[in-house]
PDB file of C-alpha atoms in Angstrom:
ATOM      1  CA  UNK N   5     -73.512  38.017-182.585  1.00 77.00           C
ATOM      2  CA  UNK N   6     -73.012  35.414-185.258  1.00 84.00           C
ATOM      3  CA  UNK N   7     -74.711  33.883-188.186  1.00 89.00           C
ATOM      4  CA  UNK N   8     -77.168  31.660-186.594  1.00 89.00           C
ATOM      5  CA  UNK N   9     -78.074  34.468-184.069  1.00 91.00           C
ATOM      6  CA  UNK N  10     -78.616  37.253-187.298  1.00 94.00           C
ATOM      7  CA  UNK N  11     -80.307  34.931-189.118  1.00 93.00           C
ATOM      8  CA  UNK N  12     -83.300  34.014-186.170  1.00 93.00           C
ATOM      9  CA  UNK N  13     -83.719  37.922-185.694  1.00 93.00           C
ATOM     10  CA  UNK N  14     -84.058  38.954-189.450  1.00 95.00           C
ATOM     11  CA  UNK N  15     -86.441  35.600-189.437  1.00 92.00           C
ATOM     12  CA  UNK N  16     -88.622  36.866-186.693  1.00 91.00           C
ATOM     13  CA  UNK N  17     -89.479  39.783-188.517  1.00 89.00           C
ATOM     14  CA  UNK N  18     -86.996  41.843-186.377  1.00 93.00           C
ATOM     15  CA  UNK N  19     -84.653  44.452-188.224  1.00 96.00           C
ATOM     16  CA  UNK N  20     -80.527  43.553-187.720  1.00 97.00           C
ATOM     17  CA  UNK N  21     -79.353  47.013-188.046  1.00 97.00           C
ATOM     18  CA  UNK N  22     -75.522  47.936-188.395  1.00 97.00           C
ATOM     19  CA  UNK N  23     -73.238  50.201-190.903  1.00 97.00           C
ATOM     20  CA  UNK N  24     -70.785  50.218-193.172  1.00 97.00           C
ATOM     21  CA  UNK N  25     -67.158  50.545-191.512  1.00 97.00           C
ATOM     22  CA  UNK N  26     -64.643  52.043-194.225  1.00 95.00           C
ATOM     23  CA  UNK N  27     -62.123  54.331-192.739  1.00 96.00           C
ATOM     24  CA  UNK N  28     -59.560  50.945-191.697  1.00 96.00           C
ATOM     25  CA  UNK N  29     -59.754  52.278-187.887  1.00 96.00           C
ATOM     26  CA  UNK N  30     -60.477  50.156-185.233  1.00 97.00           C
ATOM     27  CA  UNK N  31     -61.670  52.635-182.677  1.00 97.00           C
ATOM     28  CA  UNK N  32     -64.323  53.842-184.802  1.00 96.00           C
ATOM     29  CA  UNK N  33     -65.310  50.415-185.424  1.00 97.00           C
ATOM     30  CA  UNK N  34     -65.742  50.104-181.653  1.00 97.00           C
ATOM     31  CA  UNK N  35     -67.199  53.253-181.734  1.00 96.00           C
ATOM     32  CA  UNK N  36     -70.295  51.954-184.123  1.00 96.00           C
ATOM     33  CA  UNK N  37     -70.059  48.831-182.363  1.00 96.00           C
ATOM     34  CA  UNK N  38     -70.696  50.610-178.906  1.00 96.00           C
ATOM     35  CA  UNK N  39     -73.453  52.612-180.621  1.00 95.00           C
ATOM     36  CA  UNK N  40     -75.722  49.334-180.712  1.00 94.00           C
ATOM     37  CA  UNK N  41     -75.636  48.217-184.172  1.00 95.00           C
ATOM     38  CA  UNK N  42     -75.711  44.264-184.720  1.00 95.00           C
ATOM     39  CA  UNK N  43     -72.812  44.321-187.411  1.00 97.00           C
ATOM     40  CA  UNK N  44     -70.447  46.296-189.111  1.00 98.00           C
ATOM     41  CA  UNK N  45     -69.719  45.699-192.547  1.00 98.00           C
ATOM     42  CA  UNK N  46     -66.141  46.273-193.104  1.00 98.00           C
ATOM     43  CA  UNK N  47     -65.700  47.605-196.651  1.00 97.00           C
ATOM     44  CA  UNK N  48     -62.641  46.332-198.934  1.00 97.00           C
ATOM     45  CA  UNK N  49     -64.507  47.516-202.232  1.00 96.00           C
ATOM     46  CA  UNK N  50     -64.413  51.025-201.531  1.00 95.00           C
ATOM     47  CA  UNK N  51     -63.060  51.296-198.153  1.00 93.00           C
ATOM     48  CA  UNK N  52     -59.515  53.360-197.742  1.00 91.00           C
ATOM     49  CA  UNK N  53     -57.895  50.437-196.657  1.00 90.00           C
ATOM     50  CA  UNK N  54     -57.095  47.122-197.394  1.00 90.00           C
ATOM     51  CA  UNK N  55     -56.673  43.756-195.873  1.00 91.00           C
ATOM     52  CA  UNK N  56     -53.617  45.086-193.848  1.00 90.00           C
ATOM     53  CA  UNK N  57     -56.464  46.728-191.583  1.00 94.00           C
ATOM     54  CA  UNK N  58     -58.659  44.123-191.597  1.00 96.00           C
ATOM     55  CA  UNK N  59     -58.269  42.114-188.521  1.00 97.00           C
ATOM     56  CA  UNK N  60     -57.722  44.991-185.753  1.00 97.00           C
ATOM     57  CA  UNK N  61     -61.411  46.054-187.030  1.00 97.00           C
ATOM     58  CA  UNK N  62     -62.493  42.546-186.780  1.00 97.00           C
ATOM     59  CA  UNK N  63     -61.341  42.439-182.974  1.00 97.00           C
ATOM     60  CA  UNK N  64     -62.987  45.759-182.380  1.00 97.00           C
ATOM     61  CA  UNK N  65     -66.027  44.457-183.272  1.00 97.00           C
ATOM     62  CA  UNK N  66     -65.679  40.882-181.506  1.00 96.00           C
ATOM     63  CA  UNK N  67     -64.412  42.870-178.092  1.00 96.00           C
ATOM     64  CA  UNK N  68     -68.505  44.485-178.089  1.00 96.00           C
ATOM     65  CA  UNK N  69     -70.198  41.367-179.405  1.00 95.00           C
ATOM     66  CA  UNK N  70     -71.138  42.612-182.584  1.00 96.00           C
ATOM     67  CA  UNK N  71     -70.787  40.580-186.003  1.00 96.00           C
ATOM     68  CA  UNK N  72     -67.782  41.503-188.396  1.00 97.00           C
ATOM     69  CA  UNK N  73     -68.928  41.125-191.931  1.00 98.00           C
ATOM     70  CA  UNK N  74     -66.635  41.830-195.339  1.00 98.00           C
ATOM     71  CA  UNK N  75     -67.112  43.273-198.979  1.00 98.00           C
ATOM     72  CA  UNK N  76     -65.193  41.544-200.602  1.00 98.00           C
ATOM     73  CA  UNK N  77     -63.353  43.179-203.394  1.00 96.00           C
ATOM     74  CA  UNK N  78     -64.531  40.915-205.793  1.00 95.00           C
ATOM     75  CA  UNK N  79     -66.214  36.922-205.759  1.00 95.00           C
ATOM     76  CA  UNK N  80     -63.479  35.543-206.506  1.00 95.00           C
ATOM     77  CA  UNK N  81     -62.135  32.129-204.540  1.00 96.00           C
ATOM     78  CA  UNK N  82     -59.483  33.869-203.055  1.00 96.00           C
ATOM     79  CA  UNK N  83     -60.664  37.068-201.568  1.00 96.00           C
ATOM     80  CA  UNK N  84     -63.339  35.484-199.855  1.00 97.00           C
ATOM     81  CA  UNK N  85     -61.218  32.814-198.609  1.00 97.00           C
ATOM     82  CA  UNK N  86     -58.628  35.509-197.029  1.00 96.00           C
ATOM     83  CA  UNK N  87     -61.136  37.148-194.771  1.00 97.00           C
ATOM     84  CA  UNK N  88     -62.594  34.361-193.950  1.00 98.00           C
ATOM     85  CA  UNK N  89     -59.119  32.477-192.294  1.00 97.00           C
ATOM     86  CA  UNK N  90     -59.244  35.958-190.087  1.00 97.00           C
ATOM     87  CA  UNK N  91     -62.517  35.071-188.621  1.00 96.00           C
ATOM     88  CA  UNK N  92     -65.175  36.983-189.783  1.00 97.00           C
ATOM     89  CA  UNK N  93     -69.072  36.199-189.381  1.00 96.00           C
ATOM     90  CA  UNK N  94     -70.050  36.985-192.926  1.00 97.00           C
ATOM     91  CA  UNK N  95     -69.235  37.763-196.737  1.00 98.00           C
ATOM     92  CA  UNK N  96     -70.959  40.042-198.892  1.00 98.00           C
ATOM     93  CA  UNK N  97     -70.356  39.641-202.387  1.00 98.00           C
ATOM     94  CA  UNK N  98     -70.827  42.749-204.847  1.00 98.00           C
ATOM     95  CA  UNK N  99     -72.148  42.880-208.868  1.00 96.00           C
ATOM     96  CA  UNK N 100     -73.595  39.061-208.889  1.00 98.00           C
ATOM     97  CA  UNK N 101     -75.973  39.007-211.932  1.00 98.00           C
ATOM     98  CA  UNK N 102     -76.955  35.458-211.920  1.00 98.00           C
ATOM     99  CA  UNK N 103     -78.085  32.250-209.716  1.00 98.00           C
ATOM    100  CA  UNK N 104     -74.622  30.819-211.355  1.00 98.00           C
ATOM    101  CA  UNK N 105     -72.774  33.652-210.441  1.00 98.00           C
ATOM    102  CA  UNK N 106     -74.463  33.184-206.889  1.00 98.00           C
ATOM    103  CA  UNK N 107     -73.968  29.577-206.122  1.00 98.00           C
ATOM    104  CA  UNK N 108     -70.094  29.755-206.678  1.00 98.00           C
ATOM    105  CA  UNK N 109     -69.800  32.836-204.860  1.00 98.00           C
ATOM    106  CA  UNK N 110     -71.215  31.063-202.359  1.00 98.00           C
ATOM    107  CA  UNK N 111     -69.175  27.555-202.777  1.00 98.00           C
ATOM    108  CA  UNK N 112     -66.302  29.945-201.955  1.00 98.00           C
ATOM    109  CA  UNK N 113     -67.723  30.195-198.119  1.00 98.00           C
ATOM    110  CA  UNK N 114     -68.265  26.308-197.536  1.00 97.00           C
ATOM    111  CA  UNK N 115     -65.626  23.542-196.723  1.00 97.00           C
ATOM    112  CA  UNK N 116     -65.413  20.916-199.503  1.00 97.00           C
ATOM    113  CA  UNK N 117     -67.821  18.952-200.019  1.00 96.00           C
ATOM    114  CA  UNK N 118     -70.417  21.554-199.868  1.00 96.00           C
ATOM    115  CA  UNK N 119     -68.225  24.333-201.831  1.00 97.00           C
ATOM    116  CA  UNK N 120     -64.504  25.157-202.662  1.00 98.00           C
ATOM    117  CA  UNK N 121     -63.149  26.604-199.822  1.00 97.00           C
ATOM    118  CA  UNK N 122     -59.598  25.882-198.906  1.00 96.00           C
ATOM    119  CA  UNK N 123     -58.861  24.009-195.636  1.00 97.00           C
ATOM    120  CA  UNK N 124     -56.334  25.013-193.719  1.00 96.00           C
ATOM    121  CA  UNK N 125     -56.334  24.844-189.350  1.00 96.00           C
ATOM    122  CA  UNK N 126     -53.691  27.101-188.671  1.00 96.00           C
ATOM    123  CA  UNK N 127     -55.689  30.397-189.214  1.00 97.00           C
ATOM    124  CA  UNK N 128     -57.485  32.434-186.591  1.00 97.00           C
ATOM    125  CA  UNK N 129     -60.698  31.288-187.815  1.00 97.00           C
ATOM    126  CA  UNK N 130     -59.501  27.939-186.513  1.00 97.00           C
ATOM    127  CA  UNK N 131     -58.174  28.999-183.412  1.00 97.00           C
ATOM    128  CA  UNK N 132     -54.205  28.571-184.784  1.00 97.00           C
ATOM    129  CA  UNK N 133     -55.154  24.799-184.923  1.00 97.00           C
ATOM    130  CA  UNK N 134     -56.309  24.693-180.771  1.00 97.00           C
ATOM    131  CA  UNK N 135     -60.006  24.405-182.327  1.00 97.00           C
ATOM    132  CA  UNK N 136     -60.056  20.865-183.394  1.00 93.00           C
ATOM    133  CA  UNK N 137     -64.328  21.003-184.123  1.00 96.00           C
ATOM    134  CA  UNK N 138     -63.883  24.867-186.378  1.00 96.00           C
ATOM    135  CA  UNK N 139     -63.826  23.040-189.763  1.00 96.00           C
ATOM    136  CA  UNK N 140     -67.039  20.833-188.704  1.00 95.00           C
ATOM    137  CA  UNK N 141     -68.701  24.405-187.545  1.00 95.00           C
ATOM    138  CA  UNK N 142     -67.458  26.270-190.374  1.00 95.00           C
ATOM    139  CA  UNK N 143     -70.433  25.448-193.066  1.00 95.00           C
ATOM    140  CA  UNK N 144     -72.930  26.086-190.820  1.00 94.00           C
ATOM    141  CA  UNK N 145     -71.146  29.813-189.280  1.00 94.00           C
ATOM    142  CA  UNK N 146     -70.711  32.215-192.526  1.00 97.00           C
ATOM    143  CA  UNK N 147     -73.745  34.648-193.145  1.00 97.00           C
ATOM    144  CA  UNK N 148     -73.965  34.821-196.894  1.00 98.00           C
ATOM    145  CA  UNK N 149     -74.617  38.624-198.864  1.00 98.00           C
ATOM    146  CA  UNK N 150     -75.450  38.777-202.331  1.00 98.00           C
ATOM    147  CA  UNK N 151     -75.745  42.063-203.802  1.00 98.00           C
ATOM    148  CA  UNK N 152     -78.482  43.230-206.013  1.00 98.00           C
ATOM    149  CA  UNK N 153     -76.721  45.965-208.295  1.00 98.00           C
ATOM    150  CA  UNK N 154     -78.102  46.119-211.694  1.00 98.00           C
ATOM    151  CA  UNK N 155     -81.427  45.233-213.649  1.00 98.00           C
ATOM    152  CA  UNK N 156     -80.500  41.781-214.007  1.00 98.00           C
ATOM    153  CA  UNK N 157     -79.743  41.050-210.770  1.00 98.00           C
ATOM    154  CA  UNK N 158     -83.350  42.099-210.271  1.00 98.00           C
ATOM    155  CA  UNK N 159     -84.905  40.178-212.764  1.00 98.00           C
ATOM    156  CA  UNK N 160     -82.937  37.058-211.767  1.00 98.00           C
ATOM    157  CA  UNK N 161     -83.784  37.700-207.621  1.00 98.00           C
ATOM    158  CA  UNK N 162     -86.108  34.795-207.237  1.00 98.00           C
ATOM    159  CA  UNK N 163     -83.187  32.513-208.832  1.00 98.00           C
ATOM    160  CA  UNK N 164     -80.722  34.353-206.959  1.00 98.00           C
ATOM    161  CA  UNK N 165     -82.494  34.075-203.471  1.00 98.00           C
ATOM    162  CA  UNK N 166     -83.023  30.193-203.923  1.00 98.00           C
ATOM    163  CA  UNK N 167     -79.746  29.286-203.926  1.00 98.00           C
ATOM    164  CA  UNK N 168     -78.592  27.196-200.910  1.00 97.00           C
ATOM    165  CA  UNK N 169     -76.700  29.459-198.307  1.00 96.00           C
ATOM    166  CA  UNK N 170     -77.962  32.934-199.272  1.00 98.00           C
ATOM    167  CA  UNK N 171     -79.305  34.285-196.401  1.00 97.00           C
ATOM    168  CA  UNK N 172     -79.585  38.326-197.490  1.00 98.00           C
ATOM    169  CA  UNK N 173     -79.966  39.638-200.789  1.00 98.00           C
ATOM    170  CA  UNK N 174     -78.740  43.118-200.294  1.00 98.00           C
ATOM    171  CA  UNK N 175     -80.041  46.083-203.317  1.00 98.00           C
ATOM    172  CA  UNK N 176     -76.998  48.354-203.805  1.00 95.00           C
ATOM    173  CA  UNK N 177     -79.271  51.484-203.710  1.00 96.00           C
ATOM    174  CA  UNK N 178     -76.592  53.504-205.703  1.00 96.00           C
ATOM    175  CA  UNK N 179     -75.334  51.239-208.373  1.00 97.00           C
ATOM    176  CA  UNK N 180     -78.553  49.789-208.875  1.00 98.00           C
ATOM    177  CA  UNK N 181     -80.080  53.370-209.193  1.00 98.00           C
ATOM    178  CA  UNK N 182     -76.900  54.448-211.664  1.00 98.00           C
ATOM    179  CA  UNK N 183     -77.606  50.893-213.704  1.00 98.00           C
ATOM    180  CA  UNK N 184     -81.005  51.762-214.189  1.00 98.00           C
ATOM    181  CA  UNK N 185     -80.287  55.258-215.839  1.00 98.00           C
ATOM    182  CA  UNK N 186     -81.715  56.738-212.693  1.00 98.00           C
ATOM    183  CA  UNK N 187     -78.532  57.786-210.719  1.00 97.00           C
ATOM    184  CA  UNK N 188     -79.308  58.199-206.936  1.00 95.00           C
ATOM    185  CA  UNK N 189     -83.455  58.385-207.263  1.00 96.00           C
ATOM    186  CA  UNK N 190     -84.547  56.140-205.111  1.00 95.00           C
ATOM    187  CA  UNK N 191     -87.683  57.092-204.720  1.00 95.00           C
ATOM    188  CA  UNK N 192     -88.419  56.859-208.343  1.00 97.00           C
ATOM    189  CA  UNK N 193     -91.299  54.489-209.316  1.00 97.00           C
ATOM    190  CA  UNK N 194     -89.001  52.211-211.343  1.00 98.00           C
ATOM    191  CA  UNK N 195     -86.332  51.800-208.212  1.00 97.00           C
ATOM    192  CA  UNK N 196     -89.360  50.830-206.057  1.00 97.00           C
ATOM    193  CA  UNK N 197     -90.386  48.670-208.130  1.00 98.00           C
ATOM    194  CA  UNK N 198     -87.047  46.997-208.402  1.00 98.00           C
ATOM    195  CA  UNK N 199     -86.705  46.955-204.464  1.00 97.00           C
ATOM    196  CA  UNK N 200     -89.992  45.628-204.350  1.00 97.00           C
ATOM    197  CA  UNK N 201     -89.375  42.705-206.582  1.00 98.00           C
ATOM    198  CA  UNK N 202     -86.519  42.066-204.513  1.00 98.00           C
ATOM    199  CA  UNK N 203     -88.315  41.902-201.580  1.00 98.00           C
ATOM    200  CA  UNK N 204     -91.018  39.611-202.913  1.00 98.00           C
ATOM    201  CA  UNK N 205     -88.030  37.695-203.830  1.00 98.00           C
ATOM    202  CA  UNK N 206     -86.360  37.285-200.676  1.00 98.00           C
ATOM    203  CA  UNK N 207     -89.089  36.648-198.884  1.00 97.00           C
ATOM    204  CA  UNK N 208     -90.430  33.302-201.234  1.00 97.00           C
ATOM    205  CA  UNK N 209     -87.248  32.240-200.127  1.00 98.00           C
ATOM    206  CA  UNK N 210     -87.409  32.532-196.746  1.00 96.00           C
ATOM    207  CA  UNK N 211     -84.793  34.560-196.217  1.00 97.00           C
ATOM    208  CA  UNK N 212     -83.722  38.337-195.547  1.00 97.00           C
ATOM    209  CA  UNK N 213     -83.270  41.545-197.970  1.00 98.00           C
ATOM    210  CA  UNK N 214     -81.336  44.258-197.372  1.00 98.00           C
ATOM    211  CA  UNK N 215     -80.332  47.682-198.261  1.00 98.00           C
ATOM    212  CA  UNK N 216     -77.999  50.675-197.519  1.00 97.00           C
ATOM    213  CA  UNK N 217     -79.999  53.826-196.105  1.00 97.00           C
ATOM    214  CA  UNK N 218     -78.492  57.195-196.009  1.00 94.00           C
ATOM    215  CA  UNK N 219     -80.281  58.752-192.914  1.00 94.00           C
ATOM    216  CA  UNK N 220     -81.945  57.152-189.786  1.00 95.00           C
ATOM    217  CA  UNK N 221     -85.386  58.327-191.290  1.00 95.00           C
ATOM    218  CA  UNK N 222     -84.979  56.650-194.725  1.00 96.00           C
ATOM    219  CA  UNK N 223     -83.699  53.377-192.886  1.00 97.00           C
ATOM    220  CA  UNK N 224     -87.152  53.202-190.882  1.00 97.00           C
ATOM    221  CA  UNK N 225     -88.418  53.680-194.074  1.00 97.00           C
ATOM    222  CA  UNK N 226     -87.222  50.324-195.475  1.00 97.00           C
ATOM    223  CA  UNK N 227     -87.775  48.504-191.918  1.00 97.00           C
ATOM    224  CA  UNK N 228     -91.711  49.215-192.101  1.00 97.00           C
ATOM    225  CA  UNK N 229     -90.958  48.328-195.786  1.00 96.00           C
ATOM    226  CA  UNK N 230     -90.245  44.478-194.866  1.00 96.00           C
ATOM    227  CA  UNK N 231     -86.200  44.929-195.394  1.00 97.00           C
ATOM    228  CA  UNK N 232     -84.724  43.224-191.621  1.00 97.00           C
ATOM    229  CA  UNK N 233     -81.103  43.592-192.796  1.00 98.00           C
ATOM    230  CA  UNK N 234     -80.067  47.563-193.181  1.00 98.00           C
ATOM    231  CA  UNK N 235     -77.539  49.246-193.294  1.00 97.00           C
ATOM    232  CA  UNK N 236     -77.161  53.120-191.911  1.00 97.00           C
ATOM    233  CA  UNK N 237     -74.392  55.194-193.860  1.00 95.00           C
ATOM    234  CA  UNK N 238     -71.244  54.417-192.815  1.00 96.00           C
ATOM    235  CA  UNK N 239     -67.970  55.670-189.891  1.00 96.00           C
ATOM    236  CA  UNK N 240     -67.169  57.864-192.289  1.00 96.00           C
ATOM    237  CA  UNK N 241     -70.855  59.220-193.708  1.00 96.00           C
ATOM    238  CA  UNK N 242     -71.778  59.322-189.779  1.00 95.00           C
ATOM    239  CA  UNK N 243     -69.025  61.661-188.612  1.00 95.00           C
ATOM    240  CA  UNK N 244     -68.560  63.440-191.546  1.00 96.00           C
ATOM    241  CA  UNK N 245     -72.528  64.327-191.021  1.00 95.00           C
ATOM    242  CA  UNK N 246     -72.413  65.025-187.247  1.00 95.00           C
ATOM    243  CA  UNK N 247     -69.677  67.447-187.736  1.00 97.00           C
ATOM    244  CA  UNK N 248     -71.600  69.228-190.877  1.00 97.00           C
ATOM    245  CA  UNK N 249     -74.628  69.345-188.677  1.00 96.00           C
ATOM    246  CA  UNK N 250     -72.482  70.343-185.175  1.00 97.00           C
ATOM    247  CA  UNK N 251     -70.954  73.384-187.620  1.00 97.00           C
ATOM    248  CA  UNK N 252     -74.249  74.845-188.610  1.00 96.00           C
ATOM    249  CA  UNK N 253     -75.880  74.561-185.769  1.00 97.00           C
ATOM    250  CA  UNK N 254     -73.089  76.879-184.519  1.00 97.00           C
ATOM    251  CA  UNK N 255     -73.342  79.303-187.357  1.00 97.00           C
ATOM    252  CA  UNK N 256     -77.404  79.341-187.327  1.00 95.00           C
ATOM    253  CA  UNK N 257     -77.887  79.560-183.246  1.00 96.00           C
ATOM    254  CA  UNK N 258     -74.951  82.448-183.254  1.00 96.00           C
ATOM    255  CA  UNK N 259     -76.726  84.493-186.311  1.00 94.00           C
ATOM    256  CA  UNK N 260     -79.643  84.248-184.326  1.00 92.00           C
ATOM    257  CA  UNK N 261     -77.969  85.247-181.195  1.00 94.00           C
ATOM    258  CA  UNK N 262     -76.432  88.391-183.035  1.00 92.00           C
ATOM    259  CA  UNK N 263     -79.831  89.305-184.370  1.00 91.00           C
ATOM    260  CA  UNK N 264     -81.604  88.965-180.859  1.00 89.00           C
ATOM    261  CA  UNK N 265     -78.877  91.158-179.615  1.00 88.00           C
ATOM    262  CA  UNK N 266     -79.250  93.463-181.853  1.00 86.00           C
ATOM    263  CA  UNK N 267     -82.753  94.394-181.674  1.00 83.00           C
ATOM    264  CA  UNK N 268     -82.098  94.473-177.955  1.00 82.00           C
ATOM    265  CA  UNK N 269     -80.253  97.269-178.246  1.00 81.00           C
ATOM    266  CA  UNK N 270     -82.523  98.763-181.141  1.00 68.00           C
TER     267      UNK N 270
END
């Protein structure tokens, strides 16, 4: 699935539903990607891994036609401009404050003259130089994520949303919720507030918002909300929970077994 194919869903009002992919292993990105989701966001700001792991993820992904999208680390020009030579479908760009800070994160996603991007054919973006039309694609092929993580980002989400190429602003439940003094209540008035301003936002601009949802439940939740980019927990969230919930299920359904048993024989 790639950028032009995310973008028509989220547009028609349909949710594009995928995780966040931070343990740097390939088969469990082919795991998520097998389990339906439309992309996987691999995660370089607080993923274990680093760049090193990068690609084999990104191939994982590709092999089950699902989009591989990157945190960044940071916006600046060069991070961006790393993941991007390996081929991925998308960039999302943490703690942007400002339209300013927006527009040249963005820039760094564009071939000159449109933004700053360097240009360079012998990457696997652009086939190792085979694909002679890549660089003429290129503008036109990165999905653009700006994350919403504090109380001026919120403030400044109409600005932030109008700039040319953002096509999700995505609220970092957590941060935002620690920025605002209300650390992980996000159901508090004030943080729906804030998500709602940021959905007003995105939608006067046309385009998508987004959010991070612990549980299936809470991810519906934002869906009948308006949000058509969300994300559910993450590889390592996911099968840290099923085993959690496997082990009690264990514990409770024996106990019970035991006290059946035992009033059998009583």
């Amino acid at each position: 699935m790639n950028r032009r194919q995310l973008v028509d869903l989220m547009a028609a009002g349909r949710p594009a539903l995928g995780t966040f992919v931070n343990l740097g292993s390939p088969l469990a990105a082919e795991a998520c990607a097998l389990g339906g989701a439309a992309w996987l966001l691999i995660d370089l700001e607080h993923g274990g891994t680093g760049e090193d792991a990068l690609l084999p993820q990104i191939l994982a992904a590709e092999a089950r036609g699902v989009a591989a999208l990157v945190r960044v680390e940071t916006a600046d020009r060069i991070r961006a401009g790393r993941v991007l030579d390996l081929g991925v479908r998308g960039v999302m760009f943490p703690r942007i404050d400002t339209a300013e800070q927006a527009a040249e994160a963005i820039a760094h996603l564009r071939y000159p003259p449109e933004g700053d991007r360097g240009v360079a054919t012998y990457n696997r973006a652009c086939g190792f130089g085979l694909d002679t039309g890549a660089l003429d694609r290129a503008n036109d092929e990165i999905l653009g994520i700006i994350q919403i993580e504090s109380p001026e980002a919120v403030t400044n989400a109409a600005a932030i949303a109008a700039v040319p190429g953002v096509d999700v602003l995505f609220v970092g439940p957590r941060d935002l919720s620690h920025a605002m003094g209300i650390p992980g209540q996000v159901r508090h008035p004030d943080f729906l507030d804030a998500l709602g301003q940021v959905l007003d936002a995105a939608r006067g601009a046309g385009i998508a918002a987004g959010t991070l949802a612990a549980t299936p439940a809470s991810a519906a939740g934002y869906v009948t909300d308006g949000f058509t980019f969300v994300g559910v927990g993450s590889d390592s969230s996911i099968l840290a929970g099923a085993v959690a919930d496997a082990i009690r299920t264990i514990i409770d359904t024996a106990a019970d077994n035991a006290t059946r048993r035992q009033k059998e024989i009583v």
